[in-house]
Short mmCIF file of C-alpha atoms and ligand atoms in Angstrom, two decimals:
data_model
loop_
_atom_site.label_atom_id
_atom_site.label_comp_id
_atom_site.label_asym_id
_atom_site.label_seq_id
_atom_site.Cartn_x
_atom_site.Cartn_y
_atom_site.Cartn_z
CA MET N 5 -42.84 -13.99 -2.77
CA LEU N 6 -39.04 -13.02 -0.78
CA SER N 7 -39.09 -13.22 2.12
CA ALA N 8 -38.27 -10.27 4.23
CA GLY N 9 -34.00 -11.33 4.18
CA VAL N 10 -33.91 -11.33 1.45
CA ALA N 11 -35.70 -8.56 0.90
CA VAL N 12 -33.42 -6.30 3.08
CA PHE N 13 -30.18 -7.86 1.06
CA ILE N 14 -31.00 -6.71 -2.02
CA LEU N 15 -32.44 -4.39 -0.97
CA THR N 16 -29.59 -2.43 1.45
CA GLY N 17 -27.02 -4.20 -1.22
CA ALA N 18 -28.61 -2.14 -4.37
CA LEU N 19 -28.50 1.28 -1.62
CA LEU N 20 -24.63 0.46 -1.17
CA ALA N 21 -24.15 0.00 -4.29
CA VAL N 22 -25.47 3.35 -5.93
CA GLN N 23 -23.58 5.18 -2.86
CA ARG N 24 -20.41 3.68 -4.29
CA LEU N 25 -20.41 3.53 -7.58
CA ALA N 26 -21.72 7.14 -7.88
CA SER N 27 -18.84 8.67 -4.46
CA ALA N 28 -15.37 7.89 -6.38
CA PRO N 29 -13.90 6.32 -10.07
CA LEU N 30 -13.42 2.80 -8.31
CA PRO N 31 -10.64 0.54 -10.11
CA ILE N 32 -12.31 -1.87 -12.70
CA SER N 33 -12.03 -4.42 -10.20
CA TYR N 34 -14.82 -3.32 -7.87
CA PRO N 35 -17.90 -4.40 -9.46
CA ILE N 36 -16.50 -6.90 -11.89
CA VAL N 37 -16.13 -8.12 -7.35
CA LEU N 38 -19.78 -6.53 -6.72
CA VAL N 39 -20.93 -8.30 -10.70
CA ILE N 40 -19.59 -11.85 -8.74
CA LYS N 41 -21.25 -11.19 -4.78
CA VAL N 42 -24.65 -10.38 -6.19
CA GLY N 43 -24.35 -13.88 -8.51
CA LEU N 44 -23.26 -15.66 -5.72
CA GLY N 45 -25.89 -14.05 -3.49
CA VAL N 46 -28.87 -15.32 -6.34
CA TRP N 47 -27.30 -17.86 -6.55
CA MET N 48 -27.88 -18.96 -2.73
CA PHE N 49 -31.22 -17.08 -2.74
CA VAL N 50 -32.34 -19.61 -5.29
CA LEU N 51 -30.94 -22.82 -3.30
CA ALA N 52 -31.87 -21.65 -0.66
CA ARG N 53 -35.66 -21.19 -1.41
CA ARG N 54 -35.12 -24.77 -3.18
CA ALA N 55 -33.72 -26.83 0.00
CA GLY N 56 -37.34 -24.83 1.48
CA THR N 57 -39.75 -25.76 -0.88
CA ASN N 58 -38.48 -29.49 -1.60
CA ALA N 59 -36.82 -30.37 1.63
CA SER N 60 -38.72 -33.58 2.27
CA ILE N 61 -36.78 -35.15 -0.34
CA GLY N 62 -33.59 -36.65 1.66
CA ALA N 63 -31.22 -36.45 -1.49
CA LEU N 64 -31.37 -32.54 -1.03
CA ARG N 65 -31.92 -32.23 2.91
CA VAL N 66 -28.06 -32.40 3.84
CA PRO N 67 -26.09 -30.87 0.78
CA ILE N 68 -28.06 -27.76 0.68
CA PRO N 69 -27.44 -25.91 3.58
CA TRP N 70 -23.62 -27.50 3.50
CA GLN N 71 -22.89 -25.23 0.47
CA LEU N 72 -25.29 -22.04 1.19
CA ALA N 73 -23.12 -21.75 4.33
CA GLY N 74 -19.82 -22.01 2.12
CA ILE N 75 -21.10 -19.25 -0.72
CA GLY N 76 -21.59 -17.01 2.40
CA VAL N 77 -18.86 -17.45 3.71
CA VAL N 78 -17.47 -16.44 0.29
CA ILE N 79 -20.37 -13.65 -0.17
CA TYR N 80 -18.47 -12.43 3.02
CA GLY N 81 -15.46 -12.49 1.68
CA LEU N 82 -16.02 -10.54 -1.38
CA ALA N 83 -17.91 -8.14 0.88
CA ILE N 84 -14.41 -7.77 2.57
CA ALA N 85 -12.61 -7.36 -0.78
CA LEU N 86 -14.92 -4.69 -1.84
CA ARG N 87 -14.77 -2.58 1.00
CA ALA N 88 -10.58 -2.90 1.61
CA ILE N 89 -11.04 -1.84 -2.87
CA TYR N 90 -13.28 1.09 -1.69
CA GLU N 91 -11.75 2.86 1.09
CA ASP N 92 -8.20 2.22 -0.63
CA ALA N 93 -9.87 4.71 -3.86
CA ILE N 94 -10.94 7.22 -1.84
CA ARG N 95 -7.98 7.46 -0.52
CA ALA N 96 -6.25 7.51 -3.00
C1 HEM K 120 -27.80 -10.55 -3.98
C2 HEM K 120 -27.46 -9.08 -3.90
C3 HEM K 120 -27.09 -8.01 -2.73
C4 HEM K 120 -26.04 -6.98 -3.45
C5 HEM K 120 -27.29 -6.07 -4.49
C6 HEM K 120 -24.74 -6.36 -2.56
C7 HEM K 120 -24.02 -5.29 -2.20
C8 HEM K 120 -23.37 -4.72 -1.29
C9 HEM K 120 -22.51 -3.81 -1.74
C10 HEM K 120 -22.48 -3.18 -3.22
C11 HEM K 120 -21.63 -3.29 -0.49
C12 HEM K 120 -21.31 -2.64 -0.79
C13 HEM K 120 -19.21 -2.91 -0.64
C14 HEM K 120 -18.67 -1.39 -0.31
O1 HEM K 120 -18.09 -0.82 -1.28
O2 HEM K 120 -17.98 -1.52 1.16
C15 HEM K 120 -21.71 -4.54 -0.23
C16 HEM K 120 -21.34 -5.60 1.29
C17 HEM K 120 -21.93 -6.56 1.77
N1 HEM K 120 -22.61 -7.38 1.42
FE1 HEM K 120 -23.67 -7.16 0.65
N2 HEM K 120 -25.09 -7.72 -1.27
C18 HEM K 120 -25.76 -8.81 -1.94
C19 HEM K 120 -26.23 -9.71 -1.26
C20 HEM K 120 -25.58 -10.04 0.13
C21 HEM K 120 -25.42 -11.05 0.81
C22 HEM K 120 -26.42 -12.31 0.47
C23 HEM K 120 -24.41 -11.42 2.16
C24 HEM K 120 -24.34 -12.31 3.10
C25 HEM K 120 -24.35 -13.52 2.98
C26 HEM K 120 -24.28 -9.91 1.98
C27 HEM K 120 -23.49 -9.37 3.30
C28 HEM K 120 -22.69 -7.88 2.74
C29 HEM K 120 -21.77 -7.88 3.96
C30 HEM K 120 -21.18 -8.73 4.59
C31 HEM K 120 -21.13 -6.39 3.49
C32 HEM K 120 -20.49 -5.40 4.40
C33 HEM K 120 -21.21 -4.38 4.84
C34 HEM K 120 -20.08 -2.91 5.53
O3 HEM K 120 -18.46 -3.66 5.58
O4 HEM K 120 -20.40 -2.06 4.97
N3 HEM K 120 -24.26 -9.06 0.84
N4 HEM K 120 -23.14 -5.40 -0.57
#
């Protein structure tokens, strides 16, 4: 089962993606950055799930949360880039 938080990310992300892609002709950079962002998101969800189920394994306990935090920060950066690309495209 997906956690409620992950389900919300996927649902809102899918809605935003459909809305953005249908609303205007976007530069090729938009889908490229979007695919990278979604890929990192899925990677983060997989690592988070593993950290949860394997929390008793000492070797995994410390590295994974830092890795997760790092990936999360990169995803927020990509979301900001997507917004900039999108706003630029609809302004033109
Ligand atoms: C894996 C499923 C995900 C999909 C399909 C997805 C997709 C999207 C799309 C299409 C946008 C709109 C960008 C734009 O044109 O303005 C967006 C925005 C955003 N996403 Fe995601 N995303 C996902 C996961 C995540 C995760 C895991 C995070 C956080 C770590 C995140 C954080 C954000 C933020 C902060 C925004 C900006 C919202 C705004 O400015 O209105 N997303 N996402």
